[in-house]
Coordinates of C-alpha atoms and ligand atoms in Angstrom, one line a residue:
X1 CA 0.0 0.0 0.0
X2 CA 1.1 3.3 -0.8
X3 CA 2.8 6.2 2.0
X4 CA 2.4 9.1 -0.6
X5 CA -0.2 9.8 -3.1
X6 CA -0.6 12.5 -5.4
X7 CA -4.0 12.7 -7.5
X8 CA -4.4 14.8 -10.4
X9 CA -3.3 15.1 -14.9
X10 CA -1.1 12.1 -16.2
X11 CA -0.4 14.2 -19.7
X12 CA 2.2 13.4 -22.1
X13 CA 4.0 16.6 -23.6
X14 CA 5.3 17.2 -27.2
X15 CA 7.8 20.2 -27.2
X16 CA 9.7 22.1 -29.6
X17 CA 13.6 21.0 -30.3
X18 CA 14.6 24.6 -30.6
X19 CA 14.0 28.0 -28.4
X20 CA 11.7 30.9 -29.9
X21 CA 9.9 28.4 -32.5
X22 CA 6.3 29.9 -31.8
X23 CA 3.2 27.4 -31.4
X24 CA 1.1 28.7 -33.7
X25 CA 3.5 28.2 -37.0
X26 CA 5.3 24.6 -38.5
X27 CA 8.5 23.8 -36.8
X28 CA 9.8 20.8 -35.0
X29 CA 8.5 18.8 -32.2
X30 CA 9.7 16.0 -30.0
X31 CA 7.9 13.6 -28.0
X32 CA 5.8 11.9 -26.4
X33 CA 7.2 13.0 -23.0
X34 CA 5.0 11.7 -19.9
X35 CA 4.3 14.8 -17.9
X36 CA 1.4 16.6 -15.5
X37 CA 2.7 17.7 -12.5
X38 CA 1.1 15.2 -10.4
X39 CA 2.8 12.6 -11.9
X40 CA 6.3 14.1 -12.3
X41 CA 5.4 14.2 -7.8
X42 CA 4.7 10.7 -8.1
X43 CA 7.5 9.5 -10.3
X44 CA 10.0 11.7 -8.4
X45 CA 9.0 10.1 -5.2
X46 CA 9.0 6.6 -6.3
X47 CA 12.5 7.3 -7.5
X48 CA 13.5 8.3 -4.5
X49 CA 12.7 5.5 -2.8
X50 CA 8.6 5.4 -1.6
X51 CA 5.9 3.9 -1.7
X52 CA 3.8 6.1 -4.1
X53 CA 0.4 5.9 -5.2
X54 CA -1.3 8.0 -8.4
X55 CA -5.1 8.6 -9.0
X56 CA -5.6 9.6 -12.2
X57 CA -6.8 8.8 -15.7
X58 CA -5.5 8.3 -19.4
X59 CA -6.6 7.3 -22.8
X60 CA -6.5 3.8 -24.1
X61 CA -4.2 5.0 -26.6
X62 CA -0.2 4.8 -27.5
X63 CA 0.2 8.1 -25.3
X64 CA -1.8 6.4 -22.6
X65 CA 0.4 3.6 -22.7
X66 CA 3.1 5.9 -22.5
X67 CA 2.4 6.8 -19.3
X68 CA 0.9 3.7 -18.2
X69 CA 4.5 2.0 -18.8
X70 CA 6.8 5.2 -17.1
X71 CA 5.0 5.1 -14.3
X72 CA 4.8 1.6 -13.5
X73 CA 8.3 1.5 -14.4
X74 CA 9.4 3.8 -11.6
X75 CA 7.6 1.5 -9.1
X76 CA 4.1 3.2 -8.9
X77 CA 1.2 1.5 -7.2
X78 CA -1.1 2.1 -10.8
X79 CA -4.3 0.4 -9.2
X80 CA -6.3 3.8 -9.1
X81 CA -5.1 4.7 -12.1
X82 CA -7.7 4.5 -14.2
X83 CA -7.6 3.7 -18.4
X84 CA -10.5 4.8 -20.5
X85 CA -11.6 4.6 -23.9
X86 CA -14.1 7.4 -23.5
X87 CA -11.6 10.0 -24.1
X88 CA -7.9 10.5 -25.5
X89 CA -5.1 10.6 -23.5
X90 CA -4.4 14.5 -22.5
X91 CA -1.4 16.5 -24.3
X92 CA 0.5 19.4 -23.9
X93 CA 2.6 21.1 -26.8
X94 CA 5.2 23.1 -25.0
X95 CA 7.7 26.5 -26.7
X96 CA 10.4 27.4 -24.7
X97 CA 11.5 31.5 -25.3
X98 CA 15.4 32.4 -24.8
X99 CA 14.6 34.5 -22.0
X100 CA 13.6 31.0 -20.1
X101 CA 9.9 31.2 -20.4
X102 CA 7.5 29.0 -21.5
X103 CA 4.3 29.2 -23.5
X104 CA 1.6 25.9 -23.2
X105 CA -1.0 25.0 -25.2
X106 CA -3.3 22.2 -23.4
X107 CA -5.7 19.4 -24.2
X108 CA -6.3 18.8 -21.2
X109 CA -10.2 19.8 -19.9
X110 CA -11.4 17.2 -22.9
X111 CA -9.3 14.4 -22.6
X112 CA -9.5 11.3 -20.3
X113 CA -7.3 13.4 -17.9
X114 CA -10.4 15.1 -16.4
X115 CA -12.5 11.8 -16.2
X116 CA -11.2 11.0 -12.1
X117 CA -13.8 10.3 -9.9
X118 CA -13.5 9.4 -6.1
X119 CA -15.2 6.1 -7.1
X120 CA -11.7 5.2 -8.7
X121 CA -9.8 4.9 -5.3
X122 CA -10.0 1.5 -3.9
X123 CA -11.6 1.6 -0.3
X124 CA -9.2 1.6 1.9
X125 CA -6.6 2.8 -0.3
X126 CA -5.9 6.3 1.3
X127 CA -6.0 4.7 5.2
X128 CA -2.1 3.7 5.6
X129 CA -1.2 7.1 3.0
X130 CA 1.3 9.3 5.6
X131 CA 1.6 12.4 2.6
X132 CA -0.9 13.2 0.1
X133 CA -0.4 16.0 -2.9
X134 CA -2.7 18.0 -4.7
X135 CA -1.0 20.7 -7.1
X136 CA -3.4 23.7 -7.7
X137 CA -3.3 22.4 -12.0
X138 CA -5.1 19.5 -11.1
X139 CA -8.5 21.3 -9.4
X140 CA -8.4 23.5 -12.9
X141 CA -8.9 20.2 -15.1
X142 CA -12.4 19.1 -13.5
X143 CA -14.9 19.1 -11.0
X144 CA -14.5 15.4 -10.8
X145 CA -10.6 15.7 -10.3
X146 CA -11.4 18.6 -7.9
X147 CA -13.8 16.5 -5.3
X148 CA -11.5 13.9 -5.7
X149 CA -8.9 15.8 -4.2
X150 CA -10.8 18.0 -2.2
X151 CA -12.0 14.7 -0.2
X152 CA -8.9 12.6 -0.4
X153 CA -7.4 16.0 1.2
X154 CA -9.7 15.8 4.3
X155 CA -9.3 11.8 4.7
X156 CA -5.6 11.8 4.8
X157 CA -6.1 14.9 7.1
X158 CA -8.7 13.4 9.6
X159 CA -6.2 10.2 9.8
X160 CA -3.2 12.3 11.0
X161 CA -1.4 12.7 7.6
X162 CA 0.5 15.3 6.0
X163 CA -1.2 17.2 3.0
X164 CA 1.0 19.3 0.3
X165 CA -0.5 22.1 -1.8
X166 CA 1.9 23.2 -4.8
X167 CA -0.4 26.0 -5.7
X168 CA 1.3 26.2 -9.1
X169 CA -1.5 28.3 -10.8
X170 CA 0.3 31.4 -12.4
X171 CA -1.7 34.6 -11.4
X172 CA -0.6 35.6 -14.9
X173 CA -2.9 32.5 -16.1
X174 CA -5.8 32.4 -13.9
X175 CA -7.1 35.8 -11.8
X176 CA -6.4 35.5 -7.8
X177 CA -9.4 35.2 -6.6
X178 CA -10.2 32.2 -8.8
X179 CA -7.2 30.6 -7.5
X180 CA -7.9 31.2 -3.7
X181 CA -11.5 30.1 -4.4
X182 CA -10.5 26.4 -6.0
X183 CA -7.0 26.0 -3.4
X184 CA -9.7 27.2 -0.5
X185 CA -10.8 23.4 0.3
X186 CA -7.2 22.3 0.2
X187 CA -5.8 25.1 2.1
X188 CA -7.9 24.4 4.7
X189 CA -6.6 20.4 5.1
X190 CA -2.8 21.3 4.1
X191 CA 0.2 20.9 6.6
X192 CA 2.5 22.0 3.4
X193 CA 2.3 25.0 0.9
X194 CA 4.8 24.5 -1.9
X195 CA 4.8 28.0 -4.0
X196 CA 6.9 29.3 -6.3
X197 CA 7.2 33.0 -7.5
X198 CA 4.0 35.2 -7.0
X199 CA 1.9 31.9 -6.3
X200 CA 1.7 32.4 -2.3
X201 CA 1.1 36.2 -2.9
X202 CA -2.0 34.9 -5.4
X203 CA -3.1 32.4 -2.6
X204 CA -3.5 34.8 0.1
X205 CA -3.4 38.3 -1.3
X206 CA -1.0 39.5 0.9
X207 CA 1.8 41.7 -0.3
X208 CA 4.8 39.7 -0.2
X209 CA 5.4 36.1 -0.8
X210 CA 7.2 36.9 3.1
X211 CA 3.9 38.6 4.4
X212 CA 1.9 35.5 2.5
X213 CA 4.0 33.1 4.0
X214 CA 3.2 34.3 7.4
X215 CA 0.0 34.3 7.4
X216 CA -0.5 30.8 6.0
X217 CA 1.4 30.0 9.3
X218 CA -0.9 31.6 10.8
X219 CA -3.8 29.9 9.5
X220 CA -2.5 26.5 11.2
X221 CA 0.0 25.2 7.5
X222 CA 3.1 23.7 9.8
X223 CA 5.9 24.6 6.8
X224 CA 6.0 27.0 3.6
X225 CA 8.5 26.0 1.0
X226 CA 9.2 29.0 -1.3
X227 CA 10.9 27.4 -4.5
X228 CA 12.9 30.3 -5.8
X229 CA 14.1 28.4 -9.0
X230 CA 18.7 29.0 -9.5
X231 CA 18.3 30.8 -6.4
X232 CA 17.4 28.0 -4.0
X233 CA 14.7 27.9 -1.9
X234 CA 13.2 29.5 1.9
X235 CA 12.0 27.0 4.5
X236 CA 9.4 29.0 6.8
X237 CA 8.0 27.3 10.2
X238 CA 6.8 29.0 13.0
X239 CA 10.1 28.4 14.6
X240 CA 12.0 30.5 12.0
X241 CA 12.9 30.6 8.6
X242 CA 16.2 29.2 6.6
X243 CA 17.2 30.1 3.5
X244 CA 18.2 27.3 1.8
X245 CA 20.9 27.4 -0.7
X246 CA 20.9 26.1 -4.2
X247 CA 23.6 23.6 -6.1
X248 CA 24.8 24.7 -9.4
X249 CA 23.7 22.7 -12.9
X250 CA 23.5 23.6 -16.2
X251 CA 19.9 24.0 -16.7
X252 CA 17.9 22.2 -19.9
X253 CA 14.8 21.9 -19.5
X254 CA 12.9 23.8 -16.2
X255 CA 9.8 22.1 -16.6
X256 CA 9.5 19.7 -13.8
X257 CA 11.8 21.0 -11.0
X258 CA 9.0 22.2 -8.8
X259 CA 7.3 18.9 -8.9
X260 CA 10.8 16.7 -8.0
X261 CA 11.6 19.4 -5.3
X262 CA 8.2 18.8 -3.4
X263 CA 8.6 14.7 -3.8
X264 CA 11.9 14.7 -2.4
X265 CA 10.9 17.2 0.1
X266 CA 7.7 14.7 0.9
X267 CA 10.1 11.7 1.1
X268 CA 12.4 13.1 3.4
X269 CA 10.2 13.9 5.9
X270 CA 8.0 10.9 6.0
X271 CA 11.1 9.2 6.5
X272 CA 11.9 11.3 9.6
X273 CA 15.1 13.8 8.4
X274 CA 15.3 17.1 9.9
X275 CA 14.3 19.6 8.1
X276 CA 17.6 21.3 6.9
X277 CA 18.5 17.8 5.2
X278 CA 15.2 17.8 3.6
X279 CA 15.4 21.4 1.9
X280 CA 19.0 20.3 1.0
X281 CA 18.0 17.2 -0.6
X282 CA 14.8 18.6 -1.8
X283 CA 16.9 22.0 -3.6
X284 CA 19.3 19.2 -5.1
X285 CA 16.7 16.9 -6.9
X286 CA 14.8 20.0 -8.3
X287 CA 18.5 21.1 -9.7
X288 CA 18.7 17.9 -11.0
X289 CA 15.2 17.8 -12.3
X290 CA 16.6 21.0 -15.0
X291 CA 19.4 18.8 -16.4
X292 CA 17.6 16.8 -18.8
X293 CA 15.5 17.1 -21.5
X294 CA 11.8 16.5 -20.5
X295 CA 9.8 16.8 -17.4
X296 CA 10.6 13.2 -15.8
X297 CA 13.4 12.6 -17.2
X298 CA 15.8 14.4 -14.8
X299 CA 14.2 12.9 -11.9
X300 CA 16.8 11.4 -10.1
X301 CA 17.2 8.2 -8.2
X302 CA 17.9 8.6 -4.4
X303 CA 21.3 6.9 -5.5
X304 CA 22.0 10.0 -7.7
X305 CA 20.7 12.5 -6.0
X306 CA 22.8 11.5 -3.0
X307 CA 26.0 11.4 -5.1
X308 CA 25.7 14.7 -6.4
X309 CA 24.9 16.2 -3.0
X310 CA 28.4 14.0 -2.3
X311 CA 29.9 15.9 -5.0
X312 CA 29.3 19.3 -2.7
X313 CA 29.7 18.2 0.3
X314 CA 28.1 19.1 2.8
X315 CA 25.4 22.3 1.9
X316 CA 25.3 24.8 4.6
X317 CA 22.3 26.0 5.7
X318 CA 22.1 30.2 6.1
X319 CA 19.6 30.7 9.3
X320 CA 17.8 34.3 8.5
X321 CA 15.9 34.0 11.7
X322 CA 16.5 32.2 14.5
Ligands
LIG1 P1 8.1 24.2 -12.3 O1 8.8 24.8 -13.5 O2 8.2 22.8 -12.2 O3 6.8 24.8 -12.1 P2 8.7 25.7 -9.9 O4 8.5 27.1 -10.4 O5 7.5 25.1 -9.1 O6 9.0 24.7 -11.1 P3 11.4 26.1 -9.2 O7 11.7 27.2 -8.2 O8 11.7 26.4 -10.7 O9 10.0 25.5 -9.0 O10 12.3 24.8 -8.9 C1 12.2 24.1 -7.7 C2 13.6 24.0 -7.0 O11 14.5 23.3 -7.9 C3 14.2 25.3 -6.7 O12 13.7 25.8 -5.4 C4 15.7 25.0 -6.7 O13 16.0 24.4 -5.4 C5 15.8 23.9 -7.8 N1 16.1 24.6 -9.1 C6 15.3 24.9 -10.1 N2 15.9 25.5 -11.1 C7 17.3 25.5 -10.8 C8 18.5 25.9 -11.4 N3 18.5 26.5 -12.6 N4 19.6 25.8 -10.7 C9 19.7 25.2 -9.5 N5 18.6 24.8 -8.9 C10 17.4 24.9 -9.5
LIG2 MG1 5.7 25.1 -9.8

């Protein structure tokens, strides 16, 4: 039985070879990469060494299988992952600009992706699950997805476990208050809020991601974990905050580094590390995550991740506040 679940879009993603190649005229594509960042969570954690879980649903098709195959591969528990031939796999074409950002065009609100209903977790299945994750992309695909997570979210809660939100809605996407309004029933169960960038100001509409990260301390969340991309990350608890420094790659391809930070993040404290290990660990498998070409496919082992933290040695933690 799985210890950590995340629900959500299994997706595969075709993206252009080279930088600045628009989406809306011909160039090249590559792909099928298997993608939706609940499953990069999932596949990251497995990798690392859990026990993971995915609820979620794909096409009975060659992208389906696709995912199927990676995700069993990496040691999933696939039995409430569901396969339908009602709808075709979702997809998401991907351009990458020179200045490092990204544009996405999805399939995503038609496809089998946003056929998960709570019916399609076993019973029983969430009762031994220590971490569940719910990324903010996942309660935009469908209401079905969304009650899924928002009840999962209050069963693992109610049983003692730990419950991450990865907000990952861009305000620049989605206006504020739509985002506070679908996060609002998973906010209220989470133990964990993963943002990135102005994600935790959206969330709570204070002014600062610093200001936002207080008061969702204050509002009961036991750790914030503000991903700040080349520049690290900032642990905040109610006992203090630590800025937590980042390692050094050569970054390829960012998509995916959020989702491998908050798995490795998850794994390390299920299994009991303290908390500067885990943002150290958790910084290192995200920097690993930009490395490779696609967003699994620099999800490292825990045998890797742990030799390139080697490589370092050890990463010092800067205390900002006691
Ligand atoms: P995503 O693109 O998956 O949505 P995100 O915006 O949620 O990512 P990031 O801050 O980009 O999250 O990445 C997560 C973590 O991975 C960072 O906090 C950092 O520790 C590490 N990381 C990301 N990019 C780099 C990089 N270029 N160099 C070193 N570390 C990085
Ligand atoms: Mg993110």
């Amino acid at each position: 039985m799985p210890t950590i679940v995340a629900i959500g879009e299994a997706l595969v993603e075709i993206m252009r070879r080279e930088r600045d190649r628009p989406l809306d005229r011909p160039a090249e594509f590559v792909g099928p990469f298997p993608s939706g960042a609940p499953a990069i969570f999932a596949s990251a954690a497995a990798r690392l060494g859990a026990q993971v879980g995915f609820v979620g649903t794909v096409g009975e098709d060659a992208f389906g299988e696709c995912l199927r195959r990676r995700l069993a591969a990496d040691g999933i528990d696939t039995c409430a992952l569901r396969v339908t031939s009602e709808r075709p796999t979702g997809v998401a074409f991907v351009a990458y600009r020179s200045d490092g950002s990204r544009s996405f065009l999805f399939h995503l609100a038609n496809s089998a992706a946003a056929l998960v209903g709570p019916e399609q977790i076993p019973a029983g299945y969430l009762a031994g699950v220590r971490h569940l994750h719910i990324t903010g992309s996942a309660l935009t695909v469908s209401a079905g997805v969304r009650e899924t997570c928002y009840r999962a979210a209050r069963e693992v809660r109610a049983a003692g476990g730990e419950v991450s939100l990865d907000p990952n809605l861009r305000p620049e996407l989605l206006p504020a208050a739509e985002i506070r309004a679908l996060c609002a029933p998973v906010l209220a169960e989470a133990t964990m809020v993963l943002p990135s960038g102005d994600e935790a100001r959206a969330l709570t509409g204070a002014a600062s991601s610093e200001a936002a990260a207080q008061e969702l301390l204050a509002r009961g969340v036991r750790l914030v974990a503000l991903k700040r991309g080349a520049e690290g990350s900032t642990l905040y608890t109610r006992e203090g905050t630590r800025d937590v420094p980042p390692y050094r790659v050569e970054e390829v391809d960012p998509t995916g580094a959020g989702d491998c930070y908050g798995a490795a993040l998850a794994v390390a404290l299920a299994e009991g590390l303290p908390l500067d290990e885990a943002g150290a660990l958790a910084n290192a498998a995200g920097a690993l995550a930009t490395t490779r070409l696609g967003p699994m496919e620099g999800a490292p082992t825990r045998a890797e991740v742990e030799e390139f933290m080697r490589g370092y040695g050890p990463a010092p933690v800067r205390r900002t506040t006691p």
